[in-house]
C-alpha positions as YAML, in Angstrom:
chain: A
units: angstrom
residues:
- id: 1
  name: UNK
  ca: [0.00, 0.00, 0.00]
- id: 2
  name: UNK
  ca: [1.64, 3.66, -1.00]
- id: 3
  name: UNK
  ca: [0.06, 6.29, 0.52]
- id: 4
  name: UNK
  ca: [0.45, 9.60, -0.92]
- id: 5
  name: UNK
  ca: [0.60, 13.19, 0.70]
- id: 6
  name: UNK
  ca: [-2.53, 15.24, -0.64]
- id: 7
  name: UNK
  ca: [-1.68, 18.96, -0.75]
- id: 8
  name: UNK
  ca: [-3.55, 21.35, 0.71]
- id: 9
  name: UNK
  ca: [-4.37, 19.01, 3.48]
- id: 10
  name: UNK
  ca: [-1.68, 18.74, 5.83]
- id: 11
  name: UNK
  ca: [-1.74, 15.71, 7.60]
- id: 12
  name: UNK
  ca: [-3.97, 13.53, 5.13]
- id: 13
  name: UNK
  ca: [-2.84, 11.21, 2.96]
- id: 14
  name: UNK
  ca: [-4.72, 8.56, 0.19]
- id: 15
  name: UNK
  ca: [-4.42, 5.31, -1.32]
- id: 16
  name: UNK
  ca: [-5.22, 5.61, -4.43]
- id: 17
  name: UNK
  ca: [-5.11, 1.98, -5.62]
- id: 18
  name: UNK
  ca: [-7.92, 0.94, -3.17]
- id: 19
  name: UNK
  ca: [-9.39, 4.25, -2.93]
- id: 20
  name: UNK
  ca: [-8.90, 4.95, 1.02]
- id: 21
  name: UNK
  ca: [-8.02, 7.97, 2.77]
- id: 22
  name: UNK
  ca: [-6.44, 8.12, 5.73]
- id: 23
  name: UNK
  ca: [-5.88, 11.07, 8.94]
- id: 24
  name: UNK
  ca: [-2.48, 11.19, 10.56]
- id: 25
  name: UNK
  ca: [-4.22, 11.45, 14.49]
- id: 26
  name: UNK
  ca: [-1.44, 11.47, 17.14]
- id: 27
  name: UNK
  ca: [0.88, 9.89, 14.95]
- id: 28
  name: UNK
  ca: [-1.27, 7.38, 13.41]
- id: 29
  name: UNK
  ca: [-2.65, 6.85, 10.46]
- id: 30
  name: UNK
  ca: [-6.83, 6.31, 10.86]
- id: 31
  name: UNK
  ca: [-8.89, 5.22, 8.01]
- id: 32
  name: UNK
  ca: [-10.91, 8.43, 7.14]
- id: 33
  name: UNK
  ca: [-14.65, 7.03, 7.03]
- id: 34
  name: UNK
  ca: [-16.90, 7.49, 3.61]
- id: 35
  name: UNK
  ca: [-20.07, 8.49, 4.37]
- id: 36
  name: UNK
  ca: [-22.25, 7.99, 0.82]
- id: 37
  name: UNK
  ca: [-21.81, 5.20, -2.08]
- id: 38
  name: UNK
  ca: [-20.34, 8.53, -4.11]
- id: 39
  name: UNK
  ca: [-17.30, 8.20, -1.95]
- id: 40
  name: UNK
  ca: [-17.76, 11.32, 0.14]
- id: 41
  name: UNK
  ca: [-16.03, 12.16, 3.17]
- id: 42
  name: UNK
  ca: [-15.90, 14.67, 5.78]
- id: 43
  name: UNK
  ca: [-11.92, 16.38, 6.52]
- id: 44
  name: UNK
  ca: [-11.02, 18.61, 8.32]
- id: 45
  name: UNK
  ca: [-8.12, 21.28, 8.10]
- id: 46
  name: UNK
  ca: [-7.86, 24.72, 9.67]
- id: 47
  name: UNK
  ca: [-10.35, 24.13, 12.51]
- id: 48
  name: UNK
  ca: [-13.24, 23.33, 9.58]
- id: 49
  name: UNK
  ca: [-15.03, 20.92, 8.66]
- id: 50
  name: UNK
  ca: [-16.04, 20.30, 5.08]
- id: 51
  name: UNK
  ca: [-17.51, 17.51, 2.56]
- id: 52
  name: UNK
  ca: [-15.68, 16.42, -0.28]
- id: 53
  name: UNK
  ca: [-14.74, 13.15, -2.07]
- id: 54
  name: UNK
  ca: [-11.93, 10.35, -2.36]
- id: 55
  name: UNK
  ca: [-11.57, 10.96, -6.31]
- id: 56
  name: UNK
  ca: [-10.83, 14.71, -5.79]
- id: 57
  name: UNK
  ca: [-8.23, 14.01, -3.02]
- id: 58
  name: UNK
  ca: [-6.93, 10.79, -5.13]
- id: 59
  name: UNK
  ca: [-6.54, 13.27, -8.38]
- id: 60
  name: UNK
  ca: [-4.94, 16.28, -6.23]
- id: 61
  name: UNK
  ca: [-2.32, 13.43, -4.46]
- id: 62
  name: UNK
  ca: [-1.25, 12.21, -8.00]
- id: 63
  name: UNK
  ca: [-1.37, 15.57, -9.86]
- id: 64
  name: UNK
  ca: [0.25, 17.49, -6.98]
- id: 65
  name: UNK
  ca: [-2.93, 20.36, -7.15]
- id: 66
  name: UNK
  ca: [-3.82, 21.84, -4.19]
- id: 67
  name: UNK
  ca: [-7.06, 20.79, -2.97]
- id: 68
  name: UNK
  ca: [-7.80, 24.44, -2.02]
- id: 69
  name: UNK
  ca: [-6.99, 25.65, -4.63]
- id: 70
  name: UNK
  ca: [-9.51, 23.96, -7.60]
- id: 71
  name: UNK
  ca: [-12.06, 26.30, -9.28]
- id: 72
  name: UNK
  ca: [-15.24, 26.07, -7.87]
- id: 73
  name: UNK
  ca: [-18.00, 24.22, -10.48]
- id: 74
  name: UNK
  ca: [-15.45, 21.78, -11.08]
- id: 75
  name: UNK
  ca: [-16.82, 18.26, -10.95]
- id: 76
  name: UNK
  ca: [-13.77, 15.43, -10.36]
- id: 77
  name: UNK
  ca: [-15.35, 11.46, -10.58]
- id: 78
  name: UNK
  ca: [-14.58, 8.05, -11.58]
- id: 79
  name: UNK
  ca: [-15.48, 6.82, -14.90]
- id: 80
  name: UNK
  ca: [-14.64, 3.14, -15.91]
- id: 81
  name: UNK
  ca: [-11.57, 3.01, -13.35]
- id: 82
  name: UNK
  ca: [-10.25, 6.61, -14.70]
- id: 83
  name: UNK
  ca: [-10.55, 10.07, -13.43]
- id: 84
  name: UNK
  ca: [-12.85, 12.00, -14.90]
- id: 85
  name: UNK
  ca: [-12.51, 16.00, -14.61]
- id: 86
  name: UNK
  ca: [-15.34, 18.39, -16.18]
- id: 87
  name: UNK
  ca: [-17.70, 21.14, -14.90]
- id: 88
  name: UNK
  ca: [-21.74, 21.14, -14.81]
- id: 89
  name: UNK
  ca: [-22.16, 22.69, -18.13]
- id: 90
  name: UNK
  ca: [-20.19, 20.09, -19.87]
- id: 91
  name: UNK
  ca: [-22.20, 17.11, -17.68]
- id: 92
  name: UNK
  ca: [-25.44, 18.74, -18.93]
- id: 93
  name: UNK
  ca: [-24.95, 19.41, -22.28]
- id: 94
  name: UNK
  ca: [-23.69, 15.41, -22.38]
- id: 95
  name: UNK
  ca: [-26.43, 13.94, -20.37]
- id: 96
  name: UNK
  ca: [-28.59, 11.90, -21.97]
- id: 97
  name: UNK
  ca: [-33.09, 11.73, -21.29]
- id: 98
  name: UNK
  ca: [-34.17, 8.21, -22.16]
- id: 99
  name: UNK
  ca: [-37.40, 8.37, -23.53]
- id: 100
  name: UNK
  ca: [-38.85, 6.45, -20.80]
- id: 101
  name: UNK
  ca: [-37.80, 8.96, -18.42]
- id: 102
  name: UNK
  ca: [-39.18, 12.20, -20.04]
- id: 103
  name: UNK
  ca: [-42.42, 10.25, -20.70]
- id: 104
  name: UNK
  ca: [-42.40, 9.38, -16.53]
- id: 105
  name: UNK
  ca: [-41.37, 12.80, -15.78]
- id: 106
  name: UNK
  ca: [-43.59, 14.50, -17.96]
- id: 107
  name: UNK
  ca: [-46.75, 12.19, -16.42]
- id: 108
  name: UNK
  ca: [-45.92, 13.39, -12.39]
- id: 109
  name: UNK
  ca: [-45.45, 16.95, -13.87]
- id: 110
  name: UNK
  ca: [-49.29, 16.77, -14.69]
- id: 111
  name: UNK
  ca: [-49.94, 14.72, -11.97]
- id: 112
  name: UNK
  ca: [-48.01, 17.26, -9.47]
- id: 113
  name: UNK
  ca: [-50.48, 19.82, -11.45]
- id: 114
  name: UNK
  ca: [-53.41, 18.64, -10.99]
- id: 115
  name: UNK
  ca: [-52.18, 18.11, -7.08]
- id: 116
  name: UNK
  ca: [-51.68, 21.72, -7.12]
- id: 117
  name: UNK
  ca: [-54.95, 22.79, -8.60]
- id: 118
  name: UNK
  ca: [-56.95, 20.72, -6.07]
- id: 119
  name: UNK
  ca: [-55.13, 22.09, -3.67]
- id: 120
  name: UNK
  ca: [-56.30, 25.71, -4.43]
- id: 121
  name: UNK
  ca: [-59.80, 24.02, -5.14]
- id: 122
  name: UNK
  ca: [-59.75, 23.29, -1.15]
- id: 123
  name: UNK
  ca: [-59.17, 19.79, -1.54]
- id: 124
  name: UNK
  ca: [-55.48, 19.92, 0.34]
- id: 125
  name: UNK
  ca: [-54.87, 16.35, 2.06]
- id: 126
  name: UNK
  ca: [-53.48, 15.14, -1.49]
- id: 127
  name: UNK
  ca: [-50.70, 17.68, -1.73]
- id: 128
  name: UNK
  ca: [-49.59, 17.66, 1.46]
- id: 129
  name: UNK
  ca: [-49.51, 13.90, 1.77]
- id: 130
  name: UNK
  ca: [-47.24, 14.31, -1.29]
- id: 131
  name: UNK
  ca: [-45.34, 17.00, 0.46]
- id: 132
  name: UNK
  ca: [-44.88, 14.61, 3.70]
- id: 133
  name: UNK
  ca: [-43.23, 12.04, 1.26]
- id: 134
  name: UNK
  ca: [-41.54, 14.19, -0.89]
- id: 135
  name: UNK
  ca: [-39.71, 15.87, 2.86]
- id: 136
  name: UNK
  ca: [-38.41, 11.89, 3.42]
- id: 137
  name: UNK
  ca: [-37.09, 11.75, 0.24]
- id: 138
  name: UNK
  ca: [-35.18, 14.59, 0.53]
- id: 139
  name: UNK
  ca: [-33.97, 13.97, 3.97]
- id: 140
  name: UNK
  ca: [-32.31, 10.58, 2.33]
- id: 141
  name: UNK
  ca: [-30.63, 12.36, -0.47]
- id: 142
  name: UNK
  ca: [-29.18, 14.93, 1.40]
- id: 143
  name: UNK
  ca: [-27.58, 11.87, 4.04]
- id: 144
  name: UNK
  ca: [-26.44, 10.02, 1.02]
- id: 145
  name: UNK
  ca: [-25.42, 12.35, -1.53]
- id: 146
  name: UNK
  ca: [-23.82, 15.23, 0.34]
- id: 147
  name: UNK
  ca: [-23.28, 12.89, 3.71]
- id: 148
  name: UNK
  ca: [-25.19, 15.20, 6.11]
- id: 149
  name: UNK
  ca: [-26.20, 13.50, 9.59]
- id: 150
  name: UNK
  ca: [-29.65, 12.76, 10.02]
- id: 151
  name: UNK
  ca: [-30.48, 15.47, 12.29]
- id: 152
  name: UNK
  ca: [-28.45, 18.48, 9.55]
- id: 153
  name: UNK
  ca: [-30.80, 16.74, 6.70]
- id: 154
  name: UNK
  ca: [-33.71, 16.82, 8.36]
- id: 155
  name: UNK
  ca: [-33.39, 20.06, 9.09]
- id: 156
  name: UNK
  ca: [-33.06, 20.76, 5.48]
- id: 157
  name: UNK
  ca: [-35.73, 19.24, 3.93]
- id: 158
  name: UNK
  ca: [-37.84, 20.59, 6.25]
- id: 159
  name: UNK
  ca: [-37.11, 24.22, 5.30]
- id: 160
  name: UNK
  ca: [-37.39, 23.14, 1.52]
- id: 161
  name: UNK
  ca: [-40.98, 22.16, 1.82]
- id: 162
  name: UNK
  ca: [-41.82, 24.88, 4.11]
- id: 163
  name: UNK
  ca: [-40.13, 27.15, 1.28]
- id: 164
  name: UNK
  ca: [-42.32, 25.58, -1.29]
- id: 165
  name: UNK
  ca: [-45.98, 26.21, 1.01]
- id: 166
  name: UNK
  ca: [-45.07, 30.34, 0.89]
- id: 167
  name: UNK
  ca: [-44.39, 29.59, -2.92]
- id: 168
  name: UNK
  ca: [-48.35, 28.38, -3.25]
- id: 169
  name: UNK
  ca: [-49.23, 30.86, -0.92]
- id: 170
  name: UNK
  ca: [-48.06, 33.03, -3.41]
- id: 171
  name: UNK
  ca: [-49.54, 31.68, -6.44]
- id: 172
  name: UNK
  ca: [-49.41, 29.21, -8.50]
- id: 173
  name: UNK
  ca: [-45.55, 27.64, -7.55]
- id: 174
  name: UNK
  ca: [-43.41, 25.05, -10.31]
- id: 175
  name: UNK
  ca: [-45.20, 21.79, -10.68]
- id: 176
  name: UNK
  ca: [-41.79, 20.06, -10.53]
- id: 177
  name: UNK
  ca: [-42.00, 19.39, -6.43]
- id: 178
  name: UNK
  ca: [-39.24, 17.44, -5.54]
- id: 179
  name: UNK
  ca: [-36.64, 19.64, -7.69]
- id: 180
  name: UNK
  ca: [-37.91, 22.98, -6.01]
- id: 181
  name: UNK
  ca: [-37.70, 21.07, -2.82]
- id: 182
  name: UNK
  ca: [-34.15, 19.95, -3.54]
- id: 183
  name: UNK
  ca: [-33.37, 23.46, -4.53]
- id: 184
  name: UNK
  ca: [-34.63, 25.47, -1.43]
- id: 185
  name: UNK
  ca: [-33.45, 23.38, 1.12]
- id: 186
  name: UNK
  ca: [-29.60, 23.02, -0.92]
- id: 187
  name: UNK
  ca: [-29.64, 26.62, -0.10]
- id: 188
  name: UNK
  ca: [-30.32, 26.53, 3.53]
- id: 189
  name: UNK
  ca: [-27.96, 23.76, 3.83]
- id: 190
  name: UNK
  ca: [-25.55, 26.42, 2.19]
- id: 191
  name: UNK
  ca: [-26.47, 29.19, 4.59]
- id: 192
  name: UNK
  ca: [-26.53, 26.81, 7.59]
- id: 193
  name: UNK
  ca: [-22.26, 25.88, 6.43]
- id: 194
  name: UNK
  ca: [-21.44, 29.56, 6.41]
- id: 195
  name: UNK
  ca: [-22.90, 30.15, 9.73]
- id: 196
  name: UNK
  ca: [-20.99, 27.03, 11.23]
- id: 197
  name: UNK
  ca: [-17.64, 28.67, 9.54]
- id: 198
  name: UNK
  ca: [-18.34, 32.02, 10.59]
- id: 199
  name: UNK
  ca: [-19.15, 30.34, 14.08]
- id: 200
  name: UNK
  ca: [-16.07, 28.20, 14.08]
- id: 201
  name: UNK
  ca: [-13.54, 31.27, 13.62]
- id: 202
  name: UNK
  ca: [-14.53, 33.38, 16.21]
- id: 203
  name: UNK
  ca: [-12.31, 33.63, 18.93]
- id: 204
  name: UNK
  ca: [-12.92, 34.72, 22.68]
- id: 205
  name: UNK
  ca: [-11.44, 37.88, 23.53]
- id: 206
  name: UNK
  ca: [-9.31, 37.81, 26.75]
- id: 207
  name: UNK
  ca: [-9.64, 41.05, 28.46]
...
């Protein structure tokens, strides 16, 4: 097993072979734990914590780039055992719809409006039955995709579907639920990280 330094993170190193990375704690090496299938991983350097993934440490360690120091929108994976390094707007313009999927996502988009409509109609058990399930499902992709702990997630998902009842309380909001969901509460979950930073650095003052 060669483990490799991974700049920008003092006191980190990775395997890159069997795709492990590891904390120098009190002089020994600790398996750093991955907290999604996507290989994501909480580190810590400067007194921070953040999220990021084994691939982007594995391709810093072996490219000597400093972890800090990559653009932001820059989207590092694996692809068939290799590397892969692009940004959003290249993954979207090369994604590929099956027409299966736009014909299922095109049949809850009517269904979602006609959930909506009711609603407004004073008929509003359906939608928020579909809000209650749509809230779980966002709780779960926020602990597996970005590795949040339950309690952060909840949290979350929670303010996404509260976000999306002032949205119909202000008219008629986008039929696509869970993505407006997803959106509101990826932005709390933002706001919520710079408050923990902004927490984290100050300091007592000794008088």
């Amino acid at each position: 097993m060669k483990l490799l330094p991974i700049p920008g993170l003092p006191g980190y190193r990775i395997d890159c072979e069997n795709q492990v990375a590891y904390q120098l704690k009190y002089g020994v090496l600790k398996e750093v734990k991955q907290r999604t299938k996507y290989k994501v991983v909480n580190i810590y350097s400067n007194g921070l914590s953040t999220a990021t993934t084994i691939y982007r440490m594995m391709y810093c360690a072996q490219n000597g780039i400093d972890i800090t120091k990559i653009p932001p929108g820059t989207y590092i994976g694996m692809r068939h055992g290799v590397v892969l390094v692009t940004n959003r707007e290249e993954m979207n313009q090369n994604r590929f719809t099956p027409k299966k999927t736009r014909e299922r996502n095109l049949e809850q988009w009517r269904r979602n409006t006609d959930l909506i409509n009711r609603y407004y109609a004073g008929d509003t058990e359906p939608l928020l039955e579909e809000l209650k399930d749509i809230e779980k499902r966002v709780k779960h992709h926020f602990v597996w995709t970005y590795g949040l702990c339950e309690e952060r997630a909840e949290i979350v998902a929670a303010y996404g579907v509260n976000r999306y009842m002032d949205k119909l309380s202000e008219g008629f909001p986008s039929p696509c639920i869970i993505g407006s969901v997803i959106k509101y509460a990826r932005g709390e979950n933002s706001r919520l990280a710079k408050q923990r930073q902004y927490e984290d650095n100050m300091k007592p003052i000794e008088l």
